[in-house]
XYZ file of C-alpha atoms in Angstrom:
322
model
C 17.857 5.617 -16.663
C 19.161 2.093 -16.027
C 17.679 0.643 -12.832
C 18.593 -2.580 -11.052
C 15.745 -3.908 -8.924
C 16.437 -6.690 -6.430
C 13.430 -8.124 -4.650
C 10.687 -10.717 -4.725
C 9.472 -11.205 -8.275
C 7.900 -14.594 -7.646
C 4.496 -13.310 -8.745
C 2.882 -10.375 -10.505
C 0.636 -9.259 -7.655
C 3.173 -7.592 -5.378
C 4.823 -4.249 -4.742
C 8.006 -5.062 -6.644
C 6.144 -5.816 -9.845
C 3.955 -2.722 -9.561
C 6.966 -0.489 -8.880
C 8.919 -1.914 -11.805
C 5.996 -1.474 -14.204
C 5.527 2.095 -12.962
C 9.168 2.996 -13.559
C 9.045 1.466 -17.032
C 5.956 3.547 -17.796
C 8.032 6.600 -16.851
C 10.569 5.658 -19.529
C 13.238 3.873 -17.490
C 14.943 0.536 -18.112
C 14.350 -1.837 -15.200
C 16.320 -5.046 -14.748
C 14.452 -7.324 -12.337
C 16.336 -9.816 -10.146
C 14.559 -12.264 -7.872
C 16.396 -12.184 -4.564
C 17.071 -15.910 -4.155
C 17.609 -16.722 -7.828
C 20.361 -14.311 -8.909
C 24.064 -15.114 -8.846
C 26.693 -12.826 -7.365
C 28.363 -12.373 -10.745
C 25.104 -11.517 -12.511
C 24.181 -8.943 -9.909
C 27.681 -7.423 -9.849
C 27.678 -7.023 -13.606
C 24.253 -5.396 -13.663
C 25.154 -3.040 -10.817
C 28.328 -1.711 -12.481
C 26.551 0.648 -14.862
C 23.203 1.258 -13.178
C 21.957 4.717 -12.238
C 19.692 3.509 -9.425
C 19.571 0.378 -7.286
C 16.221 -0.533 -5.702
C 16.247 -3.156 -2.986
C 13.145 -4.489 -1.280
C 14.174 -6.760 1.547
C 12.069 -8.010 4.451
C 14.001 -7.215 7.654
C 15.538 -10.138 9.465
C 15.512 -12.489 6.482
C 18.684 -13.480 4.608
C 19.493 -11.603 1.405
C 18.109 -14.486 -0.579
C 20.804 -17.101 -0.934
C 23.374 -14.469 -1.780
C 25.483 -13.242 1.185
C 27.378 -10.834 -1.075
C 24.381 -8.516 -1.544
C 25.396 -6.023 1.208
C 28.874 -5.784 -0.286
C 27.443 -5.165 -3.760
C 25.152 -2.474 -2.368
C 28.078 -0.804 -0.600
C 30.023 -0.736 -3.874
C 27.052 0.859 -5.645
C 26.684 3.460 -2.916
C 30.393 4.310 -2.984
C 30.068 5.111 -6.690
C 27.506 7.755 -5.779
C 24.545 5.741 -7.070
C 21.415 5.849 -4.876
C 20.419 2.630 -3.123
C 16.740 2.937 -2.171
C 13.992 1.040 -0.381
C 10.303 1.963 -0.419
C 8.074 0.181 2.103
C 4.308 0.487 2.507
C 4.251 -1.391 5.833
C 4.107 -0.268 9.450
C 7.222 -1.120 11.477
C 7.154 1.251 14.457
C 5.540 -0.340 17.497
C 5.591 -3.855 16.065
C 8.222 -6.567 16.690
C 9.379 -6.265 13.089
C 10.346 -2.644 13.773
C 13.013 -3.766 16.249
C 14.190 -6.412 13.799
C 14.583 -3.814 11.058
C 16.734 -1.595 13.270
C 19.038 -4.530 13.997
C 19.298 -5.667 10.378
C 22.808 -4.705 9.256
C 21.874 -5.074 5.595
C 19.796 -1.878 5.829
C 22.977 0.107 6.519
C 23.704 0.021 2.780
C 20.754 2.272 1.908
C 21.215 5.865 0.846
C 17.435 6.522 0.819
C 14.511 5.046 2.728
C 10.960 5.972 1.753
C 8.138 4.581 3.834
C 4.477 4.904 4.702
C 5.545 4.626 8.356
C 6.724 8.143 9.323
C 8.431 7.059 12.549
C 10.661 4.547 10.771
C 11.550 7.008 8.020
C 12.505 9.549 10.690
C 14.612 6.937 12.515
C 16.646 6.237 9.384
C 17.399 9.915 8.921
C 18.142 10.556 12.589
C 20.126 7.435 13.493
C 21.613 6.155 10.249
C 22.344 9.258 8.222
C 20.126 7.843 5.499
C 17.813 10.147 3.598
C 14.523 9.139 5.224
C 11.218 10.390 3.862
C 7.653 9.672 4.867
C 5.807 8.740 1.689
C 2.417 7.057 1.778
C 1.618 4.063 -0.365
C -0.638 4.183 -3.412
C -2.069 2.071 -6.194
C -0.695 1.007 -9.562
C -2.065 3.333 -12.239
C -2.711 0.381 -14.539
C -5.201 -0.967 -11.994
C -7.148 2.293 -11.709
C -10.279 1.354 -13.597
C -13.966 1.520 -12.764
C -15.681 -1.481 -14.297
C -19.409 -1.592 -15.071
C -21.294 -3.442 -12.377
C -22.875 -6.824 -12.850
C -26.644 -6.356 -12.800
C -28.545 -9.144 -11.073
C -32.206 -9.900 -10.347
C -33.635 -7.391 -12.749
C -31.409 -4.502 -11.707
C -30.211 -5.470 -8.247
C -26.703 -5.465 -6.817
C -24.490 -8.511 -6.463
C -23.233 -7.460 -3.013
C -24.329 -4.988 -0.378
C -21.472 -4.778 2.167
C -17.914 -5.989 1.504
C -14.699 -6.161 3.484
C -11.440 -6.968 1.672
C -8.670 -8.377 3.852
C -7.805 -11.343 6.022
C -9.374 -11.843 9.435
C -6.179 -13.442 10.780
C -3.979 -10.386 11.284
C -1.431 -8.874 13.692
C -2.198 -9.870 17.266
C -1.496 -6.237 18.196
C -4.569 -5.263 16.150
C -7.593 -7.204 17.468
C -9.905 -4.616 15.910
C -9.741 -6.356 12.520
C -11.469 -9.607 13.570
C -13.856 -7.626 15.790
C -14.870 -5.514 12.812
C -15.353 -8.478 10.480
C -17.354 -10.386 13.095
C -19.543 -7.351 13.743
C -20.204 -6.878 10.026
C -21.111 -10.548 9.673
C -23.423 -10.523 12.698
C -25.059 -7.241 11.678
C -25.595 -7.839 7.956
C -25.681 -11.618 7.684
C -25.844 -12.855 4.096
C -25.740 -9.246 2.873
C -22.074 -9.159 3.972
C -19.168 -10.611 1.965
C -15.748 -11.111 3.529
C -13.053 -11.361 0.843
C -9.726 -12.828 1.947
C -7.891 -16.117 2.255
C -9.970 -16.852 5.375
C -13.148 -15.510 3.747
C -14.466 -16.175 0.254
C -10.941 -16.261 -1.194
C -8.429 -13.755 -2.508
C -9.110 -11.471 -5.472
C -6.508 -9.801 -7.683
C -6.424 -7.575 -10.745
C -9.590 -7.233 -12.771
C -11.359 -9.763 -10.554
C -10.917 -7.424 -7.587
C -12.032 -4.406 -9.625
C -15.196 -6.267 -10.627
C -15.898 -7.272 -7.041
C -15.686 -3.631 -5.959
C -17.844 -2.460 -8.863
C -20.486 -4.970 -7.769
C -20.528 -3.801 -4.126
C -22.646 -0.975 -2.790
C -20.518 -0.314 0.300
C -16.929 -1.354 1.074
C -15.706 -1.048 4.677
C -12.023 -0.353 5.284
C -9.541 -0.915 8.090
C -5.997 0.176 8.885
C -3.469 -0.933 11.469
C -3.048 2.085 13.762
C -1.717 1.143 17.183
C -3.480 3.118 19.887
C -5.202 5.052 17.114
C -3.166 8.106 18.056
C -0.147 7.784 15.744
C -0.638 10.140 12.814
C 0.684 9.538 9.346
C 0.436 5.798 8.724
C -2.488 4.029 7.104
C -2.918 0.949 5.000
C -2.532 0.973 1.228
C -6.061 -0.461 1.033
C -7.559 3.053 1.072
C -5.842 3.795 -2.270
C -6.226 0.273 -3.633
C -9.956 0.157 -2.976
C -10.961 3.685 -4.004
C -8.600 3.552 -6.993
C -10.321 0.389 -8.226
C -13.790 1.866 -7.960
C -15.023 1.237 -4.411
C -17.315 3.419 -2.372
C -15.341 3.276 0.878
C -16.275 3.871 4.499
C -13.008 4.006 6.439
C -12.050 4.784 10.046
C -10.515 8.216 10.392
C -6.778 7.853 10.957
C -4.981 11.025 12.137
C -3.510 12.674 9.055
C -5.616 10.848 6.480
C -7.672 14.004 5.987
C -4.624 15.486 4.212
C -5.252 13.029 1.372
C -9.038 12.647 1.351
C -12.030 14.836 2.144
C -14.841 13.247 4.102
C -18.090 13.271 2.141
C -16.305 14.042 -1.124
C -13.910 11.133 -1.720
C -15.076 8.638 0.929
C -16.822 8.601 4.284
C -14.947 8.528 7.583
C -16.230 7.052 10.795
C -14.803 7.222 14.295
C -12.655 4.198 15.104
C -14.587 1.770 17.295
C -17.912 3.576 16.911
C -19.981 0.749 15.473
C -23.224 2.669 15.926
C -21.905 5.420 13.654
C -20.552 2.855 11.213
C -23.935 1.123 11.010
C -25.686 4.441 10.476
C -23.363 5.281 7.573
C -23.610 1.840 5.990
C -27.403 1.846 6.192
C -27.578 5.380 4.794
C -25.456 4.588 1.761
C -27.044 1.239 1.062
C -30.119 3.291 0.179
C -28.640 6.543 -1.119
C -27.551 5.467 -4.600
C -27.063 8.947 -6.066
C -24.797 10.375 -3.363
C -22.898 7.109 -3.053
C -22.120 7.132 -6.778
C -21.067 10.795 -6.683
C -18.588 10.131 -3.876
C -17.348 6.914 -5.467
C -16.539 8.604 -8.778
C -14.966 11.667 -7.161
C -12.783 9.442 -4.984
C -11.708 7.364 -7.953
C -10.722 10.417 -10.006
C -8.870 11.883 -7.024
C -6.809 8.733 -6.458
C -6.048 8.288 -10.139
C -4.753 11.847 -10.360
C -2.899 12.194 -7.060
C -2.217 8.854 -5.357
C -0.808 6.305 -7.775
C 2.662 4.793 -7.758
C 3.362 7.034 -10.731
C 2.931 9.997 -8.372
C 4.998 8.334 -5.653
C 7.937 7.306 -7.834
C 7.987 10.691 -9.543
C 8.424 12.235 -6.090
C 11.113 9.755 -5.067
C 13.105 10.367 -8.244
C 12.854 14.102 -7.608
C 14.309 13.667 -4.125
C 17.116 11.389 -5.318
C 18.097 13.205 -8.507
C 16.523 16.652 -8.385
C 16.628 19.589 -6.005
C 15.334 18.717 -2.570
C 15.313 21.416 0.035
C 13.331 19.339 2.514
């Protein structure tokens, strides 16, 4: 299949690059176009004989420097070729959700897949677009458990780790509260990894960090903590790279992971329970390793972008009775 992919290809460590590599691993030809570096003529020519057009566009921003993109997408759609977006972000309940609904460029989509179930449902209900709730995942090529770095005659490099930036959505004050609590509770046993922590980690460097950590604590934006179905991609990214993860229970997440088998859940906001779990698994090496390996195998088999794109292609080109 010939696929045209318009998005942000400024660096390797982003969704566009992972999606393109996944589709190529499935045997498809992917032509990548960086959104503000492609000419109208180049994009028109590529779109004429494509079988699928993927467009990742942040709502409310111009279509790169190319105002003809919506027209090109409309032409592709009129030929019966799917025009698809797949977003791992939460929109519903945030200001960017309203911006997305006002963004006329999104009217060119034939399919919208998203980790945010409310936004996917809105597309289907209001726009006549095929909208499907589809959680995020992790790139299969990054699913690797590295051997840990042994320090001090057999010790661990890190005890408790959080991966993610402290500066986050103002609608989600829990993130900085959590990081501050971890820092105050565990002191120099805690490592905060992020641009406002010890720095960002990508690729094998991130995998090694997770291999060297006893316990990794997760977080997910979940407004009101009563909206089922959306959770951050970090749960797949971290477990799929070899982390033992303690994560707040988000409604619906139990459909993907079993508590005590793939990870450990704690009740959102219950820091006493969180501390009890962290302290337990800092000492319980055998059970921690059993859960870590079972979670890793589960993600690698069921929750990679290979799984997700296989499902999306089925919906777009196969029989879909949903």
